[in-house]
mmCIF file of C-alpha atoms and ligand atoms in Angstrom:
data_model
loop_
_atom_site.group_PDB
_atom_site.id
_atom_site.type_symbol
_atom_site.label_atom_id
_atom_site.label_comp_id
_atom_site.label_asym_id
_atom_site.label_seq_id
_atom_site.Cartn_x
_atom_site.Cartn_y
_atom_site.Cartn_z
ATOM 1 C CA UNK A 17 -17.771 14.880 0.403
ATOM 2 C CA UNK A 18 -16.934 14.314 -3.248
ATOM 3 C CA UNK A 19 -13.425 12.849 -3.319
ATOM 4 C CA UNK A 20 -12.906 14.073 -6.886
ATOM 5 C CA UNK A 21 -11.293 10.941 -8.274
ATOM 6 C CA UNK A 22 -13.958 9.872 -10.778
ATOM 7 C CA UNK A 23 -12.185 8.689 -13.925
ATOM 8 C CA UNK A 24 -8.743 8.832 -12.344
ATOM 9 C CA UNK A 25 -6.543 5.801 -13.053
ATOM 10 C CA UNK A 26 -5.239 3.953 -9.997
ATOM 11 C CA UNK A 27 -2.585 1.230 -9.725
ATOM 12 C CA UNK A 28 -2.635 -0.655 -6.421
ATOM 13 C CA UNK A 29 0.103 -3.211 -5.762
ATOM 14 C CA UNK A 30 -0.546 -6.339 -3.734
ATOM 15 C CA UNK A 31 -4.243 -5.776 -4.382
ATOM 16 C CA UNK A 32 -5.338 -9.402 -4.829
ATOM 17 C CA UNK A 33 -6.304 -9.587 -1.142
ATOM 18 C CA UNK A 34 -6.318 -7.881 2.239
ATOM 19 C CA UNK A 35 -5.766 -4.131 2.569
ATOM 20 C CA UNK A 36 -4.854 -3.705 -1.113
ATOM 21 C CA UNK A 37 -8.046 -5.383 -2.347
ATOM 22 C CA UNK A 38 -10.230 -3.309 -0.014
ATOM 23 C CA UNK A 39 -8.438 -0.139 -1.151
ATOM 24 C CA UNK A 40 -8.844 -1.016 -4.834
ATOM 25 C CA UNK A 41 -12.551 -1.661 -4.250
ATOM 26 C CA UNK A 42 -13.020 1.656 -2.447
ATOM 27 C CA UNK A 43 -11.187 3.576 -5.198
ATOM 28 C CA UNK A 44 -13.318 1.828 -7.809
ATOM 29 C CA UNK A 45 -16.519 2.631 -5.875
ATOM 30 C CA UNK A 46 -15.429 6.299 -6.044
ATOM 31 C CA UNK A 47 -15.373 6.009 -9.844
ATOM 32 C CA UNK A 48 -11.656 5.460 -10.484
ATOM 33 C CA UNK A 49 -10.439 2.907 -13.038
ATOM 34 C CA UNK A 50 -8.387 0.492 -10.997
ATOM 35 C CA UNK A 51 -5.514 -1.804 -11.941
ATOM 36 C CA UNK A 52 -5.091 -4.645 -9.476
ATOM 37 C CA UNK A 53 -1.363 -5.446 -9.528
ATOM 38 C CA UNK A 54 -0.227 -8.603 -7.804
ATOM 39 C CA UNK A 55 2.305 -11.392 -8.163
ATOM 40 C CA UNK A 56 -0.628 -13.812 -7.777
ATOM 41 C CA UNK A 57 -2.311 -13.330 -11.148
ATOM 42 C CA UNK A 58 -5.230 -15.738 -10.566
ATOM 43 C CA UNK A 59 -6.252 -13.996 -7.354
ATOM 44 C CA UNK A 60 -5.796 -10.573 -8.995
ATOM 45 C CA UNK A 61 -8.014 -11.594 -11.923
ATOM 46 C CA UNK A 62 -10.677 -12.924 -9.544
ATOM 47 C CA UNK A 63 -10.658 -9.649 -7.622
ATOM 48 C CA UNK A 64 -10.895 -7.556 -10.809
ATOM 49 C CA UNK A 65 -13.774 -9.710 -12.039
ATOM 50 C CA UNK A 66 -15.576 -9.298 -8.730
ATOM 51 C CA UNK A 67 -15.292 -5.501 -9.064
ATOM 52 C CA UNK A 68 -16.420 -5.523 -12.706
ATOM 53 C CA UNK A 69 -19.463 -7.596 -11.660
ATOM 54 C CA UNK A 70 -20.501 -4.724 -9.390
ATOM 55 C CA UNK A 71 -20.246 -2.253 -12.277
ATOM 56 C CA UNK A 72 -16.784 -0.897 -11.415
ATOM 57 C CA UNK A 73 -13.909 -0.328 -13.837
ATOM 58 C CA UNK A 74 -11.134 -2.783 -12.957
ATOM 59 C CA UNK A 75 -8.373 -4.795 -14.593
ATOM 60 C CA UNK A 76 -5.814 -7.245 -13.266
ATOM 61 C CA UNK A 77 -2.131 -7.189 -14.081
ATOM 62 C CA UNK A 78 0.569 -9.547 -12.905
ATOM 63 C CA UNK A 79 3.575 -7.807 -11.384
ATOM 64 C CA UNK A 80 6.551 -8.688 -9.246
ATOM 65 C CA UNK A 81 7.276 -5.289 -7.728
ATOM 66 C CA UNK A 82 10.822 -6.362 -6.838
ATOM 67 C CA UNK A 83 11.726 -6.588 -10.542
ATOM 68 C CA UNK A 84 12.244 -3.437 -12.608
ATOM 69 C CA UNK A 85 11.465 -5.318 -15.829
ATOM 70 C CA UNK A 86 8.216 -6.712 -14.408
ATOM 71 C CA UNK A 87 7.130 -3.292 -13.077
ATOM 72 C CA UNK A 88 7.818 -1.598 -16.417
ATOM 73 C CA UNK A 89 5.971 -4.324 -18.319
ATOM 74 C CA UNK A 90 2.961 -4.156 -15.970
ATOM 75 C CA UNK A 91 2.729 -0.384 -16.138
ATOM 76 C CA UNK A 92 3.022 -0.403 -19.928
ATOM 77 C CA UNK A 93 0.006 -2.750 -19.969
ATOM 78 C CA UNK A 94 -1.949 -0.558 -17.533
ATOM 79 C CA UNK A 95 -1.295 2.632 -19.530
ATOM 80 C CA UNK A 96 -2.273 0.890 -22.777
ATOM 81 C CA UNK A 97 -5.505 -0.554 -21.348
ATOM 82 C CA UNK A 98 -6.837 2.123 -18.973
ATOM 83 C CA UNK A 99 -4.550 5.157 -19.246
ATOM 84 C CA UNK A 100 -1.726 7.019 -17.525
ATOM 85 C CA UNK A 101 -1.594 6.290 -13.782
ATOM 86 C CA UNK A 102 -2.817 9.174 -11.574
ATOM 87 C CA UNK A 103 -2.849 7.289 -8.261
ATOM 88 C CA UNK A 104 -0.217 4.805 -7.087
ATOM 89 C CA UNK A 105 -0.678 2.785 -3.887
ATOM 90 C CA UNK A 106 2.498 0.915 -2.932
ATOM 91 C CA UNK A 107 0.928 -1.790 -0.782
ATOM 92 C CA UNK A 108 2.639 -5.099 -1.692
ATOM 93 C CA UNK A 109 4.516 -6.501 1.269
ATOM 94 C CA UNK A 110 4.948 -9.385 3.660
ATOM 95 C CA UNK A 111 6.862 -10.386 6.755
ATOM 96 C CA UNK A 112 9.586 -12.990 7.225
ATOM 97 C CA UNK A 113 10.214 -12.723 10.960
ATOM 98 C CA UNK A 114 13.358 -13.949 12.707
ATOM 99 C CA UNK A 115 15.725 -12.567 15.321
ATOM 100 C CA UNK A 116 18.781 -11.031 13.649
ATOM 101 C CA UNK A 117 21.061 -13.921 14.677
ATOM 102 C CA UNK A 118 18.935 -16.350 12.669
ATOM 103 C CA UNK A 119 17.947 -14.004 9.871
ATOM 104 C CA UNK A 120 19.495 -15.065 6.566
ATOM 105 C CA UNK A 121 20.594 -12.641 3.870
ATOM 106 C CA UNK A 122 17.738 -14.060 1.776
ATOM 107 C CA UNK A 123 15.193 -13.160 4.514
ATOM 108 C CA UNK A 124 16.476 -9.608 4.511
ATOM 109 C CA UNK A 125 16.544 -9.282 0.717
ATOM 110 C CA UNK A 126 13.093 -10.810 0.160
ATOM 111 C CA UNK A 127 11.320 -8.325 2.436
ATOM 112 C CA UNK A 128 13.382 -5.228 1.629
ATOM 113 C CA UNK A 129 13.205 -5.901 -2.131
ATOM 114 C CA UNK A 130 9.415 -6.084 -2.168
ATOM 115 C CA UNK A 131 8.541 -3.429 0.415
ATOM 116 C CA UNK A 132 11.199 -0.790 -0.257
ATOM 117 C CA UNK A 133 12.728 -1.419 -3.672
ATOM 118 C CA UNK A 134 9.282 -2.313 -5.027
ATOM 119 C CA UNK A 135 7.869 1.042 -3.945
ATOM 120 C CA UNK A 136 10.862 2.845 -5.484
ATOM 121 C CA UNK A 137 10.512 1.008 -8.797
ATOM 122 C CA UNK A 138 6.758 1.652 -9.084
ATOM 123 C CA UNK A 139 7.224 5.303 -8.102
ATOM 124 C CA UNK A 140 9.967 5.786 -10.693
ATOM 125 C CA UNK A 141 7.817 4.190 -13.364
ATOM 126 C CA UNK A 142 4.672 6.305 -12.780
ATOM 127 C CA UNK A 143 6.285 9.687 -12.081
ATOM 128 C CA UNK A 144 6.884 10.825 -15.700
ATOM 129 C CA UNK A 145 3.165 10.406 -16.520
ATOM 130 C CA UNK A 146 2.101 12.254 -13.358
ATOM 131 C CA UNK A 147 4.555 15.096 -14.063
ATOM 132 C CA UNK A 148 3.184 15.389 -17.602
ATOM 133 C CA UNK A 149 -0.393 15.608 -16.241
ATOM 134 C CA UNK A 150 0.629 17.935 -13.393
ATOM 135 C CA UNK A 151 -1.387 15.764 -10.981
ATOM 136 C CA UNK A 152 -0.516 12.718 -8.944
ATOM 137 C CA UNK A 153 -1.109 10.906 -5.680
ATOM 138 C CA UNK A 154 1.285 8.324 -4.232
ATOM 139 C CA UNK A 155 0.437 6.510 -1.004
ATOM 140 C CA UNK A 156 3.039 4.203 0.527
ATOM 141 C CA UNK A 157 1.831 1.571 2.979
ATOM 142 C CA UNK A 158 4.285 1.569 5.844
ATOM 143 C CA UNK A 159 3.504 0.055 9.244
ATOM 144 C CA UNK A 160 3.643 1.061 12.874
ATOM 145 C CA UNK A 161 6.515 -1.482 12.857
ATOM 146 C CA UNK A 162 8.736 1.295 11.424
ATOM 147 C CA UNK A 163 9.414 2.143 15.073
ATOM 148 C CA UNK A 164 11.132 -1.257 15.486
ATOM 149 C CA UNK A 165 9.893 -4.682 16.554
ATOM 150 C CA UNK A 166 11.803 -7.676 17.898
ATOM 151 C CA UNK A 167 12.061 -10.331 15.174
ATOM 152 C CA UNK A 168 11.292 -7.851 12.406
ATOM 153 C CA UNK A 169 14.604 -6.131 11.583
ATOM 154 C CA UNK A 170 14.032 -6.678 7.849
ATOM 155 C CA UNK A 171 10.364 -5.583 7.830
ATOM 156 C CA UNK A 172 10.844 -2.717 10.274
ATOM 157 C CA UNK A 173 13.838 -1.359 8.333
ATOM 158 C CA UNK A 174 11.960 -1.566 5.042
ATOM 159 C CA UNK A 175 8.887 0.161 6.512
ATOM 160 C CA UNK A 176 11.077 2.891 8.053
ATOM 161 C CA UNK A 177 12.879 3.244 4.721
ATOM 162 C CA UNK A 178 9.521 3.816 3.050
ATOM 163 C CA UNK A 179 9.113 6.965 5.141
ATOM 164 C CA UNK A 180 12.402 8.303 3.727
ATOM 165 C CA UNK A 181 11.242 7.444 0.226
ATOM 166 C CA UNK A 182 7.905 9.142 0.924
ATOM 167 C CA UNK A 183 9.489 12.371 2.118
ATOM 168 C CA UNK A 184 12.146 12.503 -0.631
ATOM 169 C CA UNK A 185 9.614 11.850 -3.382
ATOM 170 C CA UNK A 186 7.300 14.483 -1.873
ATOM 171 C CA UNK A 187 10.075 17.088 -1.775
ATOM 172 C CA UNK A 188 11.122 16.416 -5.359
ATOM 173 C CA UNK A 189 7.637 16.467 -6.871
ATOM 174 C CA UNK A 190 5.437 18.946 -5.032
ATOM 175 C CA UNK A 191 5.967 21.495 -7.777
ATOM 176 C CA UNK A 192 4.159 19.133 -10.168
ATOM 177 C CA UNK A 193 1.072 18.942 -7.948
ATOM 178 C CA UNK A 194 2.038 15.417 -6.918
ATOM 179 C CA UNK A 195 1.521 14.490 -3.260
ATOM 180 C CA UNK A 196 3.298 11.584 -1.596
ATOM 181 C CA UNK A 197 2.235 10.292 1.799
ATOM 182 C CA UNK A 198 2.482 7.171 3.922
ATOM 183 C CA UNK A 199 -0.083 5.266 5.941
ATOM 184 C CA UNK A 200 1.190 3.383 8.987
ATOM 185 C CA UNK A 201 -1.351 0.763 10.111
ATOM 186 C CA UNK A 202 -1.257 -0.921 13.496
ATOM 187 C CA UNK A 203 -2.507 -4.511 13.728
ATOM 188 C CA UNK A 204 -5.275 -5.071 11.198
ATOM 189 C CA UNK A 205 -7.664 -8.004 11.326
ATOM 190 C CA UNK A 206 -6.541 -9.533 8.008
ATOM 191 C CA UNK A 207 -6.448 -13.209 7.022
ATOM 192 C CA UNK A 208 -2.688 -13.271 7.678
ATOM 193 C CA UNK A 209 -3.157 -11.912 11.212
ATOM 194 C CA UNK A 210 -6.061 -14.333 11.896
ATOM 195 C CA UNK A 211 -3.772 -17.210 10.948
ATOM 196 C CA UNK A 212 -1.208 -16.292 13.601
ATOM 197 C CA UNK A 213 -1.004 -19.024 16.275
ATOM 198 C CA UNK A 214 -1.367 -16.337 18.953
ATOM 199 C CA UNK A 215 -4.223 -14.463 17.193
ATOM 200 C CA UNK A 216 -6.563 -14.604 20.220
ATOM 201 C CA UNK A 217 -3.843 -13.111 22.417
ATOM 202 C CA UNK A 218 -3.141 -10.334 19.901
ATOM 203 C CA UNK A 219 -6.855 -9.527 19.722
ATOM 204 C CA UNK A 220 -7.319 -9.577 23.498
ATOM 205 C CA UNK A 221 -4.268 -7.358 23.924
ATOM 206 C CA UNK A 222 -5.660 -4.806 21.444
ATOM 207 C CA UNK A 223 -9.007 -4.810 23.246
ATOM 208 C CA UNK A 224 -7.335 -4.329 26.613
ATOM 209 C CA UNK A 225 -4.686 -1.762 25.768
ATOM 210 C CA UNK A 226 -5.563 0.433 22.779
ATOM 211 C CA UNK A 227 -7.248 3.824 23.196
ATOM 212 C CA UNK A 228 -9.681 2.509 20.538
ATOM 213 C CA UNK A 229 -10.048 -0.970 22.036
ATOM 214 C CA UNK A 230 -10.130 -3.298 18.998
ATOM 215 C CA UNK A 231 -8.055 -4.555 16.095
ATOM 216 C CA UNK A 232 -8.104 -2.414 12.952
ATOM 217 C CA UNK A 233 -10.412 -3.286 10.057
ATOM 218 C CA UNK A 234 -9.521 -3.375 6.366
ATOM 219 C CA UNK A 235 -11.822 -0.426 5.722
ATOM 220 C CA UNK A 236 -10.141 1.655 8.450
ATOM 221 C CA UNK A 237 -6.896 1.516 6.464
ATOM 222 C CA UNK A 238 -8.486 1.668 3.011
ATOM 223 C CA UNK A 239 -10.453 4.824 3.920
ATOM 224 C CA UNK A 240 -7.252 6.599 5.014
ATOM 225 C CA UNK A 241 -5.472 5.574 1.816
ATOM 226 C CA UNK A 242 -8.368 6.682 -0.402
ATOM 227 C CA UNK A 243 -8.552 10.046 1.370
ATOM 228 C CA UNK A 244 -4.827 10.663 0.785
ATOM 229 C CA UNK A 245 -5.327 9.609 -2.857
ATOM 230 C CA UNK A 246 -8.177 12.063 -3.313
ATOM 231 C CA UNK A 247 -8.396 15.557 -4.767
ATOM 232 C CA UNK A 248 -9.393 16.739 -1.275
ATOM 233 C CA UNK A 249 -5.995 15.814 0.224
ATOM 234 C CA UNK A 250 -4.152 18.080 -2.221
ATOM 235 C CA UNK A 251 -2.375 20.178 0.434
ATOM 236 C CA UNK A 252 -0.968 17.237 2.405
ATOM 237 C CA UNK A 253 2.410 15.807 1.389
ATOM 238 C CA UNK A 254 5.408 14.049 2.919
ATOM 239 C CA UNK A 255 3.260 13.035 5.870
ATOM 240 C CA UNK A 256 2.520 9.822 7.764
ATOM 241 C CA UNK A 257 -1.022 8.957 8.790
ATOM 242 C CA UNK A 258 -1.143 6.394 11.611
ATOM 243 C CA UNK A 259 -4.152 4.076 11.523
ATOM 244 C CA UNK A 260 -3.403 2.231 14.724
ATOM 245 C CA UNK A 261 -6.261 2.810 17.154
ATOM 246 C CA UNK A 262 -4.190 5.424 18.954
ATOM 247 C CA UNK A 263 -1.217 3.135 19.585
ATOM 248 C CA UNK A 264 2.205 4.765 19.690
ATOM 249 C CA UNK A 265 5.475 3.019 20.502
HETATM 250 N N1 NAD B 16 -2.180 -6.708 8.202
HETATM 251 C C1 NAD B 16 -1.625 -5.873 9.052
HETATM 252 O O1 NAD B 16 -1.850 -5.916 10.259
HETATM 253 C C2 NAD B 16 -0.675 -4.807 8.537
HETATM 254 C C3 NAD B 16 -0.189 -3.873 9.448
HETATM 255 C C4 NAD B 16 0.682 -2.888 8.998
HETATM 256 C C5 NAD B 16 1.055 -2.840 7.669
HETATM 257 N N2 NAD B 16 0.577 -3.777 6.795
HETATM 258 C C6 NAD B 16 1.020 -3.682 5.401
HETATM 259 O O2 NAD B 16 -0.105 -3.561 4.549
HETATM 260 C C7 NAD B 16 0.191 -4.174 3.287
HETATM 261 C C8 NAD B 16 -0.885 -5.189 2.956
HETATM 262 O O3 NAD B 16 -0.943 -6.138 3.983
HETATM 263 P P1 NAD B 16 -2.060 -7.284 4.052
HETATM 264 O O4 NAD B 16 -2.154 -7.683 5.468
HETATM 265 O O5 NAD B 16 -3.270 -6.853 3.337
HETATM 266 O O6 NAD B 16 -1.291 -8.451 3.271
HETATM 267 P P2 NAD B 16 -1.785 -9.584 2.255
HETATM 268 O O7 NAD B 16 -0.829 -10.700 2.396
HETATM 269 O O8 NAD B 16 -3.246 -9.863 2.419
HETATM 270 O O9 NAD B 16 -1.594 -8.881 0.832
HETATM 271 C C9 NAD B 16 -0.322 -8.637 0.297
HETATM 272 C C10 NAD B 16 -0.386 -8.890 -1.200
HETATM 273 O O10 NAD B 16 0.906 -8.601 -1.758
HETATM 274 C C11 NAD B 16 1.142 -9.538 -2.800
HETATM 275 N N3 NAD B 16 2.572 -9.615 -3.092
HETATM 276 C C12 NAD B 16 3.532 -10.245 -2.364
HETATM 277 N N4 NAD B 16 4.717 -10.135 -2.974
HETATM 278 C C13 NAD B 16 4.513 -9.409 -4.109
HETATM 279 C C14 NAD B 16 5.365 -8.978 -5.165
HETATM 280 N N5 NAD B 16 6.670 -9.277 -5.188
HETATM 281 N N6 NAD B 16 4.821 -8.241 -6.165
HETATM 282 C C15 NAD B 16 3.491 -7.962 -6.171
HETATM 283 N N7 NAD B 16 2.633 -8.370 -5.205
HETATM 284 C C16 NAD B 16 3.150 -9.087 -4.193
HETATM 285 C C17 NAD B 16 0.556 -10.838 -2.274
HETATM 286 O O11 NAD B 16 0.318 -11.781 -3.316
HETATM 287 C C18 NAD B 16 -0.712 -10.349 -1.567
HETATM 288 O O12 NAD B 16 -1.835 -10.394 -2.443
HETATM 289 C C19 NAD B 16 1.586 -4.772 3.420
HETATM 290 O O13 NAD B 16 2.549 -3.871 2.894
HETATM 291 C C20 NAD B 16 1.757 -4.907 4.912
HETATM 292 O O14 NAD B 16 3.115 -4.881 5.298
HETATM 293 C C21 NAD B 16 -0.291 -4.754 7.207
#
């Protein structure tokens, strides 16, 4: 299947590693020009260089998605260097887990500002260009944690909030041929997950209890994101695609 995104311009946040990096690589392999946005500029540059070495079109741009000024500056650079953004993947995010009683205001703000406000700021910044082109794809990376998890009130709330942002943005912009969807991964075998002290238990639990009995892989999530970002997904909007091995609840 031709995904129809050759020469589209994609901006992927948090793309210096993990799911974002795999997604950026897959978009680039499909012929898109990709901007790797990350707060970690050295890692973003290394990733962009790696893609360019394989013949792909890629640039790095430093961005703190929680800052409107930083987002606007980064997107101005992207538009100047590779063109108006057609595909936005709001992927930057992290956890700062604590039970609510021990969760500080700063723990709440750090996670919600990057995951939820960051997605809002990037969306707001790219929408005028997409409306002008009458084409756009926005994919928000939520998490199965939107259903709630002990110790993750900040993360879970932000990931649930992303679904509201997804639906509202979809409703406002369908008339401009812009689709907005979310991907909700389960537990993915990333470096961060491998570093968990109880990684072996998490892995064994996935193998014992999931309908698809294994942890998710980076490419499982990236493939779902790239499909939703493609021409072929043009009649899907406001939806949530779970990439969780069949896990619900
Ligand atoms: N790994 C999983 O099991 C899993 C499951 C569900 C959802 N997710 C979500 O997928 C996304 C990617 O996760 P990952 O496991 O690949 O994480 P990761 O830590 O490998 O990558 C996240 C990237 O975001 C960047 N980042 C952090 N703060 C930023 C900021 N303010 N501005 C710009 N970039 C920033 C980091 O530098 C990092 O490169 C996250 O939103 C995460 O919540 C992951």
